[in-house]
Amino acid sequence: MTERRVTANLALTLDGRYHGPEGPGDMSAIIPYVTTETARNQMTRIWENATTALLGRRNAEGFLGFWPNVANDENADPRDRGYAKWLVDTEKVVLSSTLSESPWERTRIVNAPAAEVVASLKADGEGDILVNSSVSVIKALLAEDLIDRLYLTICPQIAGGGPRLFDDGLPGSKWTVAHQETGDLGEVALVYDRVR
């Protein structure tokens, strides 16, 4: 095994939800905070040491429709462009049981449990393995205690409904704060490292 870290990034409401009660499109409690200075600084942190993006199918397809355009947009915020260029150029592993062809260049499709894929990725290579906003993958890896760093952006709203990231039944774990930053709108960027 190499010393590759598994990292995960997600924006959450104060009540721990990654979208609201109206379903995956209900991002009303999160959207106002994802383009702030604090959120953009956090986005830069998530990919600085990462060499592999591990994504679920939904995120891979959604990202494909958005980020390549940002990478080529000279008017985009430089931090957005930096992340977009990294995502386009980096190795991407998409977990899917339904895709048969890669939606991106430098992408491979894997139909296997997230824990098995992470074990394979950690067996060789260098740099962090970033799970970016793919909740199903993050939840599976939390359940197996395989995440080494969490990048969380906490949005100062209560969604009042919708799924939560931290479900009951997760194994107990201890984390330490590696970084924190509070934005002008009350959003908080947190970086937690797993204490092992």
Coordinates of C-alpha atoms in Angstrom, one line a residue:
M1 CA 0.0 0.0 0.0
T2 CA 1.1 3.5 -0.7
E3 CA 0.4 6.4 1.6
R4 CA -2.3 7.9 -0.6
R5 CA -5.0 9.7 1.3
V6 CA -8.7 9.3 0.5
T7 CA -10.3 12.8 0.8
A8 CA -13.9 13.8 0.3
N9 CA -15.6 17.2 -0.3
L10 CA -19.2 18.2 0.3
A11 CA -21.3 21.2 1.2
L12 CA -23.9 20.7 4.0
T13 CA -26.6 22.7 5.7
L14 CA -26.5 23.3 9.5
D15 CA -28.8 20.2 9.9
G16 CA -26.3 18.1 7.9
R17 CA -28.2 17.8 4.7
Y18 CA -26.7 17.9 1.2
H19 CA -29.9 18.9 -0.5
G20 CA -33.3 19.9 0.6
P21 CA -36.7 18.2 1.0
E22 CA -37.7 18.6 -2.7
G23 CA -35.0 16.2 -3.9
P24 CA -31.6 16.4 -5.5
G25 CA -32.5 19.6 -7.4
D26 CA -33.3 21.4 -4.2
M27 CA -30.0 23.1 -3.5
S28 CA -31.6 26.4 -2.3
A29 CA -29.9 26.2 1.1
I30 CA -26.5 25.6 -0.4
I31 CA -26.3 27.5 -3.7
P32 CA -25.9 31.0 -2.2
Y33 CA -22.7 29.9 -0.4
V34 CA -20.8 27.8 -3.1
T35 CA -19.4 30.8 -5.0
T36 CA -18.2 32.8 -2.1
E37 CA -14.5 33.6 -1.4
T38 CA -14.4 31.0 1.3
A39 CA -16.0 28.3 -0.8
R40 CA -13.7 29.0 -3.7
N41 CA -10.7 28.9 -1.4
Q42 CA -11.9 25.5 -0.2
M43 CA -12.3 24.3 -3.7
T44 CA -8.7 25.1 -4.4
R45 CA -7.7 23.1 -1.2
I46 CA -9.5 20.0 -2.3
W47 CA -7.6 19.4 -5.5
E48 CA -4.1 20.8 -4.7
N49 CA -2.7 17.4 -3.6
A50 CA -5.1 15.1 -5.5
T51 CA -4.1 13.1 -8.5
T52 CA -7.3 11.0 -8.9
A53 CA -11.0 12.0 -8.9
L54 CA -13.3 9.2 -7.7
L55 CA -16.9 10.0 -8.7
G56 CA -20.3 8.4 -8.8
R57 CA -22.1 8.3 -12.2
R58 CA -24.5 11.2 -11.5
N59 CA -21.7 13.6 -10.5
A60 CA -19.5 12.5 -13.4
E61 CA -22.3 13.2 -15.9
G62 CA -23.2 16.5 -14.3
F63 CA -19.7 17.7 -14.0
L64 CA -19.0 16.8 -17.7
G65 CA -21.8 19.3 -18.7
F66 CA -20.3 22.1 -16.6
W67 CA -16.6 22.1 -15.8
P68 CA -15.0 21.7 -19.2
N69 CA -16.6 25.0 -20.2
V70 CA -15.3 26.7 -17.1
A71 CA -11.8 25.4 -17.9
N72 CA -11.9 27.3 -21.2
D73 CA -13.7 30.5 -19.9
E74 CA -11.1 33.3 -19.5
N75 CA -13.7 35.3 -17.6
A76 CA -14.2 32.6 -14.9
D77 CA -12.8 33.1 -11.4
P78 CA -9.1 31.8 -11.6
R79 CA -9.9 29.3 -8.7
D80 CA -12.8 27.9 -10.7
R81 CA -10.7 27.6 -13.8
G82 CA -7.9 25.9 -11.8
Y83 CA -10.3 23.3 -10.4
A84 CA -11.9 22.8 -13.8
K85 CA -8.6 22.3 -15.6
W86 CA -7.5 19.9 -12.9
L87 CA -10.7 17.9 -13.2
V88 CA -10.5 17.7 -17.0
D89 CA -6.8 16.7 -17.0
T90 CA -6.7 14.3 -14.0
E91 CA -7.3 10.6 -13.8
K92 CA -11.0 10.0 -13.2
V93 CA -12.6 6.8 -11.9
V94 CA -16.4 6.6 -12.2
L95 CA -18.3 4.0 -10.2
S96 CA -21.2 2.8 -12.2
S97 CA -23.2 -0.3 -13.0
T98 CA -25.0 1.3 -15.9
L99 CA -22.4 3.2 -18.0
S100 CA -20.6 1.2 -20.7
E101 CA -18.5 4.1 -22.1
S102 CA -16.4 6.7 -20.4
P103 CA -18.1 10.1 -20.5
W104 CA -14.7 11.9 -20.2
E105 CA -11.2 11.5 -21.5
R106 CA -8.8 10.1 -18.9
T107 CA -11.7 8.2 -17.3
R108 CA -12.4 4.6 -16.6
I109 CA -15.6 3.1 -15.5
V110 CA -15.6 0.6 -12.7
N111 CA -18.5 -1.6 -11.5
A112 CA -17.3 -2.5 -8.1
P113 CA -17.9 -1.5 -4.4
A114 CA -16.2 1.8 -3.5
A115 CA -14.0 0.1 -0.8
E116 CA -12.5 -2.3 -3.4
V117 CA -11.8 0.5 -5.8
V118 CA -10.1 2.6 -3.1
A119 CA -8.0 -0.4 -2.1
S120 CA -6.9 -0.8 -5.7
L121 CA -6.1 2.9 -6.1
K122 CA -4.1 3.0 -2.9
A123 CA -2.1 0.0 -4.0
D124 CA -0.1 2.2 -6.4
G125 CA 0.2 5.7 -7.6
E126 CA 0.7 8.9 -5.7
G127 CA -1.4 11.8 -4.5
D128 CA -4.7 12.1 -2.8
I129 CA -7.8 10.3 -4.1
L130 CA -10.6 12.9 -4.1
V131 CA -14.2 12.0 -3.8
N132 CA -15.8 15.3 -4.8
S133 CA -19.5 15.7 -3.9
S134 CA -20.4 12.1 -4.8
V135 CA -22.6 11.3 -1.7
S136 CA -23.2 7.7 -2.4
V137 CA -19.4 7.1 -2.7
I138 CA -18.6 9.2 0.4
K139 CA -21.3 7.4 2.5
A140 CA -19.9 4.0 1.4
L141 CA -16.4 4.9 2.3
L142 CA -17.4 6.5 5.7
A143 CA -19.2 3.2 6.5
E144 CA -15.9 1.4 5.9
D145 CA -13.8 4.1 7.7
L146 CA -11.8 4.7 4.6
I147 CA -11.8 8.5 4.4
D148 CA -8.7 10.2 5.7
R149 CA -9.7 13.8 5.2
L150 CA -13.1 15.6 5.0
Y151 CA -13.5 19.0 3.3
L152 CA -16.9 20.3 4.5
T153 CA -18.4 23.6 3.7
I154 CA -21.2 24.3 6.2
C155 CA -23.9 26.6 4.9
P156 CA -25.8 28.7 7.6
Q157 CA -29.3 27.4 6.8
I158 CA -31.5 24.7 8.1
A159 CA -33.0 22.8 5.1
G160 CA -35.6 21.1 7.3
G161 CA -35.7 18.0 5.2
G162 CA -33.7 15.9 2.7
P163 CA -31.0 13.3 3.2
R164 CA -28.1 13.7 5.7
L165 CA -24.5 12.8 5.1
F166 CA -23.9 11.2 8.5
D167 CA -26.4 8.4 8.8
D168 CA -27.0 6.4 12.0
G169 CA -24.9 3.3 12.2
L170 CA -21.5 4.7 11.0
P171 CA -18.5 3.4 12.9
G172 CA -17.3 5.7 15.6
S173 CA -14.3 7.8 14.7
K174 CA -12.3 10.8 15.9
W175 CA -11.3 13.8 13.7
T176 CA -9.1 16.8 14.2
V177 CA -9.4 20.2 12.6
A178 CA -6.7 20.9 10.0
H179 CA -8.1 24.1 8.7
Q180 CA -11.1 26.4 9.2
E181 CA -12.3 29.6 7.5
T182 CA -15.4 31.6 8.0
G183 CA -16.9 33.6 5.2
D184 CA -18.8 36.9 5.1
L185 CA -22.2 35.1 4.7
G186 CA -21.6 32.9 7.7
E187 CA -20.5 29.8 5.7
V188 CA -17.6 27.8 7.3
A189 CA -15.0 25.9 5.4
L190 CA -13.7 23.0 7.5
V191 CA -11.0 20.5 6.9
Y192 CA -11.0 17.5 9.2
D193 CA -8.3 14.8 9.3
R194 CA -9.1 11.3 10.6
V195 CA -7.2 10.5 13.8
R196 CA -6.0 6.9 13.5

